[in-house]
Amino acid sequence: MEKHIFALQLSHLLGETFTREWIYEQIETPKQASLGDLAFPCFQLAKTFRKSPSDIAAELAPKIKHDVFSDAKSNGGYLNVFLNQSFVTDHTLKQVLTDPSLYGHHDFGDGKTIVLDMSAPNIAKPFSMGHLRSTVIGNAIANLAKKCGYETIKINYIGDYGTQFGKLLAAYNKWGDEQKIKANPLKQLTKIYVKFHEAASENPSLVEEGRDWFKKLEQQDPEALQLWKWFKEVSLEEFNKIYELLGISFDLTRGEAYYNNKMEPTFDLLKEKGLLEESEGAQVVRLDQENLPPCLIRKSNGTTIYATRDLTAAIDRFQSYQFDEALYVVGHEQTLHFQQVKRVLEKMGFSWAKNVKHIPFGMMLKDGKKMSTRQGKTILLEEVLKEAVQKASINIEEKSPSLKDKSEVAKQVGVGAVIFHDLKHDRRNDVEFSLDDMLTFEGNTAPYLQYAYVRASSLLTKGNFDHEVTSTELGDSLTWPLVKLIREYPYVVKESYANYDPSKIAKYLLDLAKAFNKYYAESKILESDNLNAKLTLVYAFTIVLKDGLALLGIETPEKM
């Protein structure tokens, strides 16, 4: 609110040359709190007004007047304003307490629908740490979208088709053991898949066998189809165990194969628009004008490729949901693919293609290298989650042996640690897998945040706080840093969604918890004469912290 008011007042004072939007973007937060709460740099005004930035700031300072500001000062070319702490504290806490579930909520998404393509593991392969990123980033973005008023459709677009499944079928035909696979499906299927690639490096003819098996699958060969359905069923059973542990659900789970018999209309439209061309026996859409390589639509042997299915899926999704945005939360190595798909959709005449967006993210690395199933270099997410929960359970047993629901709390803490370790990083960056860092229960971790929530909840219990009887009359300067951070929450939510970046929420929550812990350490809350007002602030903190963690998909135990 105060940033908008500051920008509005400056736009009136500076005239039409500088728009309110431009002014708003220039406003920043001083590095030192003693300098003020907001700052406007006047350097870019010097040429227009033919005065020094310092003189401009000095002339503007006395003209800044509003209940939300207590003072305005010139400082080295900056116009710094101080907020009225009493006014802002009262306004902020009343905003939080009026309807805690709506604090931080925005309505700019009302009436709009967003479809998210996320997670998308491949069948017949264990759920690796590599697929964690798409899953938790996509889920957090969906939660942020809901917080901003959008209706969200989360789609788990399972990788159940393509040449790799031809290789798997060929591998099973050579080395498959039905009983072993029934006993441990994904481990055994991965084992023969890796063996196929090892053997193919010595005997290239195996690659052709894999292609032949995929062609059989496309032609609905009974044997190939039966094996493929079996592999898919056992895979989904295993995946659902992971999703349940993560607390993540989908509105639609659908594989690539769903579109096998739905691609002809796509081919027909491509032909009708004159977009298909033959290239070395294959059919492509040229994208020379877009400075992109041709998009392969059908291979020379007649088989389709995932671009064909993605085009068909995108058309189907728009017909089903009339989406305002379609977000593909997929690793950055697929950037070219999505550029091609989007351009082909635009060439096909779909105006909504402009709202198809690839949300890329970095890789999960092990020792600086990409994890690879075909090389047998993967870290299984299920094993990591189990170890995280086990470590949390050991810590709880040592520190709180009488705690009720210890197993549930251990799950909340362990799983939360894994999710937060991923989401605290900017999604565009690679993340180095480190079990030790992930399971550290101190520092910049989910357990640190969860413990701050538990500590605050304990204060409320000990102080007999009644959330129906609150006070916002806080005169203690120690409260101000915490109040300011609570006030920032709606802005951080908006920025996090605008950038599709959950790490902004994660970093904000760490700052929020640190501010609370500092306040807790320096202010004798339970011994205060102003107990109700201080507990009201603590209560507001718990509301924001719990809501922020929920946006990331992390639960908050009441006790630890």
Coordinates of C-alpha atoms in Angstrom, one line a residue:
M1 CA 0.0 0.0 0.0
E2 CA 2.6 2.5 1.1
K3 CA 4.8 2.0 -2.0
H4 CA 1.7 2.8 -4.2
I5 CA 0.9 5.9 -2.1
F6 CA 4.6 7.0 -2.4
A7 CA 4.6 6.5 -6.2
L8 CA 1.2 8.3 -6.5
Q9 CA 2.4 11.3 -4.6
L10 CA 5.6 11.5 -6.5
S11 CA 3.8 11.2 -9.9
H12 CA 1.7 14.3 -9.0
L13 CA 4.8 16.2 -7.9
L14 CA 6.9 15.3 -10.9
G15 CA 4.4 15.8 -13.6
E16 CA 3.5 13.8 -16.7
T17 CA 7.1 13.3 -17.8
F18 CA 7.5 10.4 -15.3
T19 CA 4.7 7.9 -15.0
R20 CA 3.5 6.4 -11.8
E21 CA 4.4 2.9 -13.1
W22 CA 7.9 4.0 -13.8
I23 CA 8.3 5.7 -10.4
Y24 CA 6.9 2.6 -8.7
E25 CA 9.6 0.4 -10.3
Q26 CA 12.3 2.8 -9.1
I27 CA 11.3 2.7 -5.4
E28 CA 13.6 0.5 -3.3
T29 CA 14.3 -0.5 0.3
P30 CA 17.4 1.2 1.9
K31 CA 20.1 -1.2 2.9
Q32 CA 20.2 0.3 6.4
A33 CA 16.9 0.6 8.3
S34 CA 18.1 3.8 9.9
L35 CA 18.0 5.5 6.6
G36 CA 14.3 4.9 6.1
D37 CA 11.7 2.3 5.0
L38 CA 11.4 3.3 1.3
A39 CA 13.8 5.2 -1.0
F40 CA 13.4 6.9 -4.4
P41 CA 16.6 7.6 -6.3
C42 CA 16.5 11.1 -7.9
F43 CA 19.5 10.7 -10.3
Q44 CA 17.4 10.1 -13.4
L45 CA 15.5 13.4 -12.7
A46 CA 18.6 15.6 -12.8
K47 CA 18.7 16.1 -16.6
T48 CA 15.0 16.9 -16.8
F49 CA 14.9 19.4 -13.9
R50 CA 18.5 20.6 -14.4
K51 CA 19.2 20.3 -10.7
S52 CA 21.4 18.0 -8.7
P53 CA 19.7 14.8 -7.4
S54 CA 20.3 16.0 -3.8
D55 CA 18.6 19.3 -4.5
I56 CA 15.6 17.5 -6.1
A57 CA 15.3 15.1 -3.1
A58 CA 15.5 18.1 -0.7
E59 CA 12.7 19.9 -2.5
L60 CA 10.5 16.9 -2.6
A61 CA 10.9 15.8 1.0
P62 CA 8.6 18.3 2.7
K63 CA 5.9 17.8 0.1
I64 CA 5.5 14.1 1.0
K65 CA 2.5 13.9 3.4
H66 CA 0.2 11.1 4.3
D67 CA -0.9 9.2 7.4
V68 CA 1.2 6.2 6.4
F69 CA 4.4 8.3 6.5
S70 CA 6.0 9.8 9.6
D71 CA 8.9 11.6 7.9
A72 CA 10.7 12.2 4.6
K73 CA 14.4 13.1 4.2
S74 CA 16.9 13.8 1.5
N75 CA 20.0 11.6 1.7
G76 CA 22.7 11.7 -1.0
G77 CA 20.4 12.0 -4.0
Y78 CA 17.8 9.7 -2.5
L79 CA 14.4 10.7 -1.2
N80 CA 13.9 8.5 1.9
V81 CA 10.6 8.1 3.7
F82 CA 9.9 6.6 7.1
L83 CA 6.6 4.8 7.7
N84 CA 4.3 5.7 10.6
Q85 CA 5.0 2.6 12.7
S86 CA 1.9 2.8 14.8
F87 CA -0.4 3.4 11.8
V88 CA 1.2 0.6 9.7
T89 CA 1.3 -1.9 12.6
D90 CA -2.4 -1.4 13.3
H91 CA -3.3 -1.6 9.6
T92 CA -1.2 -4.7 9.0
L93 CA -2.4 -6.7 12.0
K94 CA -6.0 -5.9 11.3
Q95 CA -5.5 -7.1 7.7
V96 CA -4.1 -10.4 8.8
L97 CA -6.7 -11.0 11.5
T98 CA -9.8 -9.9 9.6
D99 CA -9.7 -13.2 7.6
P100 CA -6.4 -15.1 8.1
S101 CA -7.1 -17.4 5.1
L102 CA -7.3 -14.4 2.7
Y103 CA -4.2 -12.6 3.8
G104 CA -1.8 -12.4 0.9
H105 CA -4.6 -13.4 -1.5
H106 CA -5.0 -11.6 -4.8
D107 CA -8.0 -11.5 -7.2
F108 CA -6.3 -10.7 -10.5
G109 CA -6.7 -14.4 -11.5
D110 CA -10.4 -14.5 -10.8
G111 CA -12.3 -16.1 -13.7
K112 CA -9.1 -17.4 -15.4
T113 CA -7.8 -20.9 -15.7
I114 CA -4.2 -22.2 -15.7
V115 CA -3.3 -25.6 -16.9
L116 CA 0.0 -27.0 -15.5
D117 CA 1.9 -29.8 -17.1
M118 CA 4.1 -31.1 -14.3
S119 CA 6.0 -34.1 -12.7
A120 CA 5.6 -36.4 -15.8
P121 CA 7.8 -39.3 -14.8
N122 CA 8.5 -42.1 -17.3
I123 CA 6.8 -45.4 -16.7
A124 CA 9.0 -48.5 -16.0
K125 CA 11.6 -46.3 -14.3
P126 CA 11.9 -45.5 -10.6
F127 CA 10.9 -42.0 -9.5
S128 CA 14.3 -40.3 -9.3
M129 CA 15.5 -37.1 -7.6
G130 CA 15.5 -35.7 -11.1
H131 CA 11.7 -35.7 -11.3
L132 CA 11.4 -34.2 -7.9
R133 CA 12.0 -30.7 -9.3
S134 CA 9.1 -30.7 -11.8
T135 CA 6.8 -32.1 -9.2
V136 CA 7.4 -29.7 -6.3
I137 CA 8.0 -26.6 -8.4
G138 CA 4.9 -27.3 -10.4
N139 CA 2.9 -27.9 -7.2
A140 CA 4.1 -24.7 -5.6
I141 CA 3.3 -22.6 -8.8
A142 CA -0.2 -24.1 -8.8
N143 CA -0.6 -23.1 -5.1
L144 CA 0.6 -19.6 -5.9
A145 CA -1.8 -19.4 -8.8
K146 CA -4.7 -20.4 -6.6
K147 CA -3.6 -17.8 -4.0
C148 CA -3.9 -15.2 -6.8
G149 CA -7.4 -16.3 -7.7
Y150 CA -6.8 -18.6 -10.7
E151 CA -8.5 -22.0 -11.2
T152 CA -5.7 -24.5 -11.7
I153 CA -5.7 -27.8 -13.5
K154 CA -2.7 -29.9 -12.6
I155 CA -1.9 -32.5 -15.2
N156 CA 0.6 -35.4 -14.7
Y157 CA 1.6 -36.1 -18.3
I158 CA 3.1 -39.5 -17.8
G159 CA 5.9 -40.6 -20.2
D160 CA 4.4 -43.8 -21.4
Y161 CA 5.3 -43.7 -25.1
G162 CA 8.2 -43.2 -27.5
T163 CA 11.2 -45.1 -28.7
Q164 CA 12.6 -45.8 -25.2
F165 CA 9.6 -48.1 -24.6
G166 CA 10.6 -50.0 -27.8
K167 CA 14.0 -50.5 -26.2
L168 CA 12.4 -51.6 -23.0
L169 CA 10.2 -54.1 -24.8
A170 CA 13.2 -55.4 -26.7
A171 CA 15.2 -55.7 -23.4
Y172 CA 12.3 -57.6 -21.8
N173 CA 12.2 -59.9 -24.8
K174 CA 15.9 -60.8 -24.3
W175 CA 16.4 -60.7 -20.5
G176 CA 13.1 -60.2 -18.8
D177 CA 12.1 -62.4 -15.8
E178 CA 8.4 -62.2 -15.1
Q179 CA 8.7 -63.4 -11.5
K180 CA 11.5 -61.0 -10.6
I181 CA 9.7 -58.1 -12.2
K182 CA 6.5 -58.9 -10.2
A183 CA 8.5 -58.9 -7.0
N184 CA 10.2 -55.6 -7.6
P185 CA 8.9 -54.0 -10.8
L186 CA 10.7 -50.8 -11.3
K187 CA 14.1 -51.9 -10.0
Q188 CA 14.1 -54.9 -12.4
L189 CA 12.7 -53.0 -15.4
T190 CA 15.4 -50.4 -14.9
K191 CA 18.0 -53.1 -14.6
I192 CA 17.2 -54.6 -18.0
Y193 CA 16.8 -51.1 -19.5
V194 CA 20.4 -50.2 -18.4
K195 CA 21.6 -53.6 -19.7
F196 CA 20.1 -52.9 -23.1
H197 CA 22.0 -49.6 -23.4
E198 CA 25.2 -51.3 -22.3
A199 CA 24.7 -54.1 -24.8
A200 CA 23.7 -51.6 -27.6
S201 CA 27.0 -49.8 -27.3
E202 CA 28.7 -53.0 -28.3
N203 CA 26.0 -54.2 -30.7
P204 CA 24.3 -51.3 -32.5
S205 CA 21.8 -53.7 -34.2
L206 CA 19.9 -53.7 -30.8
V207 CA 18.9 -50.1 -31.4
E208 CA 17.1 -51.2 -34.5
E209 CA 15.3 -54.0 -32.5
G210 CA 14.1 -51.3 -30.1
R211 CA 12.7 -49.3 -33.0
D212 CA 10.9 -52.4 -34.4
W213 CA 9.3 -53.1 -31.0
F214 CA 8.1 -49.5 -30.8
K215 CA 6.6 -49.8 -34.2
K216 CA 4.8 -53.0 -33.1
L217 CA 3.5 -51.0 -30.1
E218 CA 2.2 -48.2 -32.4
Q219 CA 0.5 -50.9 -34.6
Q220 CA -1.2 -52.3 -31.5
D221 CA 0.7 -55.7 -31.6
P222 CA -1.1 -57.8 -28.9
E223 CA 2.2 -58.9 -27.2
A224 CA 3.7 -55.4 -27.2
L225 CA 0.5 -53.9 -26.0
Q226 CA 0.0 -56.4 -23.1
L227 CA 3.6 -55.9 -21.8
W228 CA 3.3 -52.1 -22.1
K229 CA 0.0 -52.0 -20.1
W230 CA 1.6 -54.2 -17.4
F231 CA 4.6 -51.9 -17.2
K232 CA 2.3 -48.9 -16.9
E233 CA 0.1 -50.3 -14.2
V234 CA 3.0 -51.3 -11.9
S235 CA 4.7 -47.9 -12.5
L236 CA 1.6 -45.9 -11.5
E237 CA 1.2 -47.9 -8.3
E238 CA 4.7 -47.0 -7.3
F239 CA 4.4 -43.4 -8.3
N240 CA 1.3 -42.9 -6.3
K241 CA 3.1 -44.0 -3.1
I242 CA 5.6 -41.1 -3.7
Y243 CA 2.8 -38.6 -4.5
E244 CA 1.0 -39.6 -1.3
L245 CA 4.1 -39.1 0.8
L246 CA 4.7 -35.7 -0.8
G247 CA 1.1 -34.7 -0.3
I248 CA 0.7 -33.9 -4.0
S249 CA -2.4 -34.7 -6.1
F250 CA -3.4 -34.1 -9.7
D251 CA -6.6 -33.2 -11.4
L252 CA -5.7 -35.4 -14.4
T253 CA -3.1 -38.1 -14.9
R254 CA -2.7 -38.9 -18.6
G255 CA 0.0 -40.5 -20.6
E256 CA 1.3 -39.6 -24.1
A257 CA -0.2 -42.8 -25.5
Y258 CA -3.7 -41.3 -24.9
Y259 CA -3.2 -39.2 -28.0
N260 CA -2.2 -42.1 -30.3
N261 CA -5.5 -42.3 -32.1
K262 CA -6.1 -38.5 -31.8
M263 CA -3.2 -37.3 -33.9
E264 CA -4.8 -37.5 -37.4
P265 CA -6.7 -34.2 -37.0
T266 CA -3.4 -32.6 -36.1
F267 CA -1.8 -34.0 -39.3
D268 CA -4.8 -32.9 -41.3
L269 CA -4.6 -29.4 -40.1
L270 CA -0.9 -29.2 -40.7
K271 CA -1.5 -30.4 -44.3
E272 CA -4.4 -28.0 -44.7
K273 CA -2.2 -25.1 -43.6
G274 CA 0.5 -26.2 -46.0
L275 CA 3.0 -26.6 -43.2
L276 CA 4.2 -30.2 -43.7
E277 CA 7.3 -30.8 -45.8
E278 CA 9.2 -33.9 -46.6
S279 CA 12.8 -34.1 -45.4
E280 CA 14.9 -37.3 -46.0
G281 CA 11.7 -39.3 -45.9
A282 CA 10.4 -37.7 -42.7
Q283 CA 7.7 -35.0 -42.3
V284 CA 8.6 -31.7 -40.7
V285 CA 7.4 -28.2 -40.2
R286 CA 10.1 -25.7 -41.2
L287 CA 10.7 -22.9 -38.8
D288 CA 13.4 -21.0 -40.7
Q289 CA 11.8 -17.6 -40.2
E290 CA 11.8 -18.2 -36.4
N291 CA 15.5 -19.1 -36.5
L292 CA 14.7 -22.6 -35.3
P293 CA 15.5 -26.0 -36.7
P294 CA 12.6 -27.9 -38.4
C295 CA 10.1 -29.5 -36.0
L296 CA 10.0 -33.2 -36.7
I297 CA 6.4 -34.5 -36.9
R298 CA 6.7 -38.0 -38.3
K299 CA 9.8 -40.1 -38.8
S300 CA 10.8 -41.7 -42.0
N301 CA 9.7 -45.2 -40.7
G302 CA 6.2 -43.8 -40.1
T303 CA 6.4 -43.5 -36.3
T304 CA 5.4 -40.3 -34.4
I305 CA 7.5 -38.3 -32.1
Y306 CA 6.7 -36.5 -28.8
A307 CA 6.3 -33.2 -30.6
T308 CA 3.4 -34.6 -32.5
R309 CA 1.7 -35.8 -29.3
D310 CA 2.5 -32.5 -27.5
L311 CA 0.8 -30.5 -30.3
T312 CA -2.2 -32.8 -30.1
A313 CA -2.3 -32.6 -26.3
A314 CA -2.1 -28.8 -26.3
I315 CA -5.1 -28.6 -28.7
D316 CA -7.0 -31.1 -26.6
R317 CA -6.3 -29.1 -23.4
F318 CA -7.5 -25.9 -24.8
Q319 CA -10.7 -27.5 -26.1
S320 CA -11.3 -29.1 -22.7
Y321 CA -10.4 -26.2 -20.4
Q322 CA -10.3 -23.0 -22.5
F323 CA -7.2 -22.1 -20.5
D324 CA -5.8 -18.6 -20.1
E325 CA -2.3 -20.0 -19.6
A326 CA -0.7 -23.4 -20.2
L327 CA 2.4 -23.8 -18.2
Y328 CA 4.9 -26.6 -18.9
V329 CA 7.1 -27.1 -15.9
V330 CA 9.9 -29.0 -17.6
G331 CA 13.7 -28.9 -17.4
H332 CA 15.6 -26.3 -19.4
E333 CA 17.1 -29.0 -21.7
Q334 CA 13.7 -29.1 -23.4
T335 CA 13.7 -25.4 -24.2
L336 CA 14.2 -25.9 -28.0
H337 CA 11.4 -28.5 -28.1
F338 CA 8.8 -26.1 -26.5
Q339 CA 9.9 -23.2 -28.7
Q340 CA 9.2 -25.4 -31.7
V341 CA 5.9 -26.6 -30.4
K342 CA 4.7 -23.1 -29.6
R343 CA 5.7 -21.7 -33.0
V344 CA 4.0 -24.6 -34.8
L345 CA 0.8 -24.0 -32.8
E346 CA 1.0 -20.3 -33.8
K347 CA 1.5 -21.3 -37.5
M348 CA -1.5 -23.6 -37.2
G349 CA -3.6 -20.5 -36.5
F350 CA -4.2 -20.9 -32.7
S351 CA -4.4 -17.5 -31.1
W352 CA -4.1 -19.0 -27.6
A353 CA -0.6 -20.4 -28.5
K354 CA 0.8 -17.1 -27.2
N355 CA -0.2 -18.2 -23.7
V356 CA 1.7 -21.5 -23.9
K357 CA 4.7 -21.0 -21.6
H358 CA 7.7 -23.2 -20.9
I359 CA 8.7 -22.8 -17.2
P360 CA 12.3 -24.2 -17.3
F361 CA 14.3 -25.3 -14.3
G362 CA 17.9 -26.5 -13.7
M363 CA 19.0 -30.1 -13.3
M364 CA 19.5 -32.1 -10.1
L365 CA 23.2 -32.9 -10.3
K366 CA 25.2 -35.6 -8.5
D367 CA 28.9 -34.7 -8.2
G368 CA 28.3 -32.0 -10.8
K369 CA 26.9 -34.4 -13.4
K370 CA 23.4 -35.1 -14.7
M371 CA 21.7 -38.1 -13.3
S372 CA 20.9 -40.8 -16.0
T373 CA 18.7 -43.9 -15.9
R374 CA 20.2 -45.4 -19.0
Q375 CA 23.6 -45.2 -17.4
G376 CA 22.3 -46.5 -14.1
K377 CA 23.2 -43.2 -12.3
T378 CA 20.1 -42.2 -10.4
I379 CA 19.2 -41.4 -6.8
L380 CA 15.8 -42.7 -5.9
L381 CA 13.4 -40.2 -4.4
E382 CA 11.6 -42.8 -2.3
E383 CA 14.8 -43.8 -0.6
V384 CA 15.7 -40.1 0.1
L385 CA 12.3 -39.4 1.5
K386 CA 12.4 -42.5 3.7
E387 CA 15.9 -41.6 5.0
A388 CA 14.7 -38.0 5.7
V389 CA 11.7 -39.2 7.7
Q390 CA 13.9 -41.8 9.6
K391 CA 16.4 -39.1 10.5
A392 CA 13.6 -36.8 11.7
S393 CA 12.2 -39.7 13.7
I394 CA 15.5 -40.2 15.5
N395 CA 15.8 -36.5 16.3
I396 CA 12.3 -36.4 17.7
E397 CA 12.9 -39.6 19.8
E398 CA 16.0 -37.9 21.3
K399 CA 14.5 -34.5 22.0
S400 CA 10.8 -35.1 22.5
P401 CA 10.3 -38.8 23.4
S402 CA 6.8 -38.1 24.9
L403 CA 5.6 -36.3 21.8
K404 CA 2.2 -37.5 20.5
D405 CA 1.9 -38.6 16.8
K406 CA 5.7 -38.9 16.5
S407 CA 5.5 -40.8 13.2
E408 CA 3.3 -38.1 11.6
V409 CA 5.5 -35.3 12.8
A410 CA 8.6 -37.1 11.5
K411 CA 6.9 -37.4 8.1
Q412 CA 6.0 -33.7 8.1
V413 CA 9.6 -32.7 9.0
G414 CA 11.4 -35.2 6.8
V415 CA 9.4 -34.6 3.7
G416 CA 9.3 -30.9 4.3
A417 CA 13.1 -30.9 4.5
V418 CA 13.4 -32.5 1.0
I419 CA 10.8 -30.2 -0.6
F420 CA 12.3 -27.0 0.9
H421 CA 15.9 -28.0 -0.1
D422 CA 14.7 -27.9 -3.7
L423 CA 12.4 -24.9 -3.6
K424 CA 14.8 -22.5 -1.8
H425 CA 16.9 -22.5 -5.0
D426 CA 16.0 -20.3 -7.9
R427 CA 14.3 -22.8 -10.2
R428 CA 16.6 -21.8 -13.2
N429 CA 19.7 -22.9 -11.3
D430 CA 21.1 -26.5 -11.1
V431 CA 20.9 -28.1 -7.7
E432 CA 23.6 -30.2 -6.4
F433 CA 22.2 -33.3 -4.6
S434 CA 23.4 -33.4 -1.0
L435 CA 21.7 -35.6 1.4
D436 CA 23.6 -34.0 4.3
D437 CA 22.5 -30.5 3.3
M438 CA 18.9 -31.6 2.7
L439 CA 18.6 -33.3 6.1
T440 CA 20.2 -30.6 8.1
F441 CA 17.7 -29.5 10.8
E442 CA 19.3 -26.2 11.4
G443 CA 20.0 -23.1 9.2
N444 CA 18.1 -22.4 5.9
T445 CA 15.9 -25.5 6.1
A446 CA 12.2 -26.4 6.5
P447 CA 12.8 -27.8 10.0
Y448 CA 14.1 -24.4 11.0
L449 CA 10.9 -22.8 9.8
Q450 CA 8.7 -25.5 11.3
Y451 CA 10.4 -25.1 14.6
A452 CA 9.9 -21.3 14.5
Y453 CA 6.2 -22.0 14.0
V454 CA 6.1 -24.5 16.9
R455 CA 7.9 -22.0 19.2
A456 CA 5.4 -19.3 18.4
S457 CA 2.5 -21.6 18.9
S458 CA 3.9 -22.6 22.3
L459 CA 4.1 -18.9 23.2
L460 CA 0.4 -18.5 22.4
T461 CA -0.5 -21.5 24.5
K462 CA 1.6 -20.4 27.5
G463 CA 0.2 -16.8 27.2
N464 CA -3.4 -18.1 27.1
F465 CA -3.9 -16.1 23.9
D466 CA -7.5 -15.8 22.6
H467 CA -7.5 -15.0 18.9
E468 CA -11.0 -13.5 19.4
V469 CA -9.5 -10.9 21.8
T470 CA -6.7 -9.1 20.1
S471 CA -4.8 -5.8 20.3
T472 CA -2.7 -3.9 17.8
E473 CA -1.3 -1.2 20.1
L474 CA 2.4 -2.1 19.9
G475 CA 4.8 0.7 20.9
D476 CA 7.9 -1.5 21.1
S477 CA 10.5 -0.7 18.4
L478 CA 11.6 -4.4 18.6
T479 CA 8.4 -5.3 16.8
W480 CA 8.9 -3.2 13.8
P481 CA 11.2 -5.4 11.7
L482 CA 8.7 -8.3 12.1
V483 CA 5.7 -6.1 11.3
K484 CA 7.4 -4.9 8.1
L485 CA 8.0 -8.4 6.9
I486 CA 4.5 -9.6 7.7
R487 CA 3.3 -6.6 5.7
E488 CA 5.4 -7.7 2.7
Y489 CA 3.7 -11.1 2.3
P490 CA 1.0 -10.1 -0.2
Y491 CA 3.7 -8.4 -2.4
V492 CA 6.0 -11.5 -2.2
V493 CA 3.1 -13.8 -3.2
K494 CA 2.4 -11.6 -6.2
E495 CA 6.0 -11.4 -7.3
S496 CA 6.6 -15.2 -6.8
Y497 CA 3.7 -16.0 -9.1
A498 CA 4.6 -13.3 -11.6
N499 CA 8.0 -14.9 -11.9
Y500 CA 6.8 -18.5 -11.5
D501 CA 9.5 -18.6 -8.8
P502 CA 8.7 -20.3 -5.4
S503 CA 12.2 -19.6 -4.2
K504 CA 11.0 -16.0 -3.5
I505 CA 8.5 -17.4 -1.0
A506 CA 11.1 -19.7 0.5
K507 CA 13.7 -16.9 1.0
Y508 CA 11.0 -14.6 2.4
L509 CA 9.9 -17.2 5.0
L510 CA 13.6 -17.6 6.1
D511 CA 13.8 -13.8 6.7
L512 CA 10.4 -13.9 8.5
A513 CA 11.5 -16.7 10.8
K514 CA 14.8 -15.0 11.6
A515 CA 13.0 -11.8 12.4
F516 CA 10.7 -13.6 14.7
N517 CA 13.5 -15.5 16.4
K518 CA 15.3 -12.2 17.0
Y519 CA 12.2 -10.7 18.4
Y520 CA 11.7 -13.8 20.6
A521 CA 15.2 -13.6 21.9
E522 CA 15.2 -9.8 22.6
S523 CA 11.7 -9.2 23.9
K524 CA 10.4 -10.9 27.1
I525 CA 7.0 -11.5 25.6
L526 CA 5.4 -13.5 28.4
E527 CA 6.6 -11.0 31.0
S528 CA 5.4 -8.0 29.2
D529 CA 2.7 -5.5 30.4
N530 CA 1.5 -5.4 26.8
L531 CA 1.1 -9.2 26.6
N532 CA -2.0 -9.3 24.5
A533 CA -0.7 -7.0 21.8
K534 CA 2.6 -8.9 21.6
L535 CA 0.8 -12.2 21.3
T536 CA -1.4 -10.8 18.6
L537 CA 1.8 -10.1 16.6
V538 CA 3.0 -13.6 17.3
Y539 CA -0.3 -15.0 16.2
A540 CA -0.1 -13.0 12.9
F541 CA 3.4 -14.4 12.4
T542 CA 2.1 -18.0 12.7
I543 CA -0.7 -17.3 10.2
V544 CA 1.7 -16.0 7.6
L545 CA 4.4 -18.6 8.2
K546 CA 2.0 -21.5 8.0
D547 CA 0.3 -20.1 4.9
G548 CA 3.7 -19.5 3.2
L549 CA 4.9 -23.1 3.9
A550 CA 1.6 -24.4 2.6
L551 CA 2.2 -22.6 -0.7
L552 CA 5.4 -24.6 -1.0
G553 CA 3.6 -27.8 -0.2
I554 CA 5.0 -28.1 3.3
E555 CA 3.0 -29.0 6.4
T556 CA 3.5 -27.3 9.8
P557 CA 3.4 -29.6 12.9
E558 CA 1.9 -28.0 16.0
K559 CA 4.6 -29.6 18.2
M560 CA 8.1 -30.9 17.6

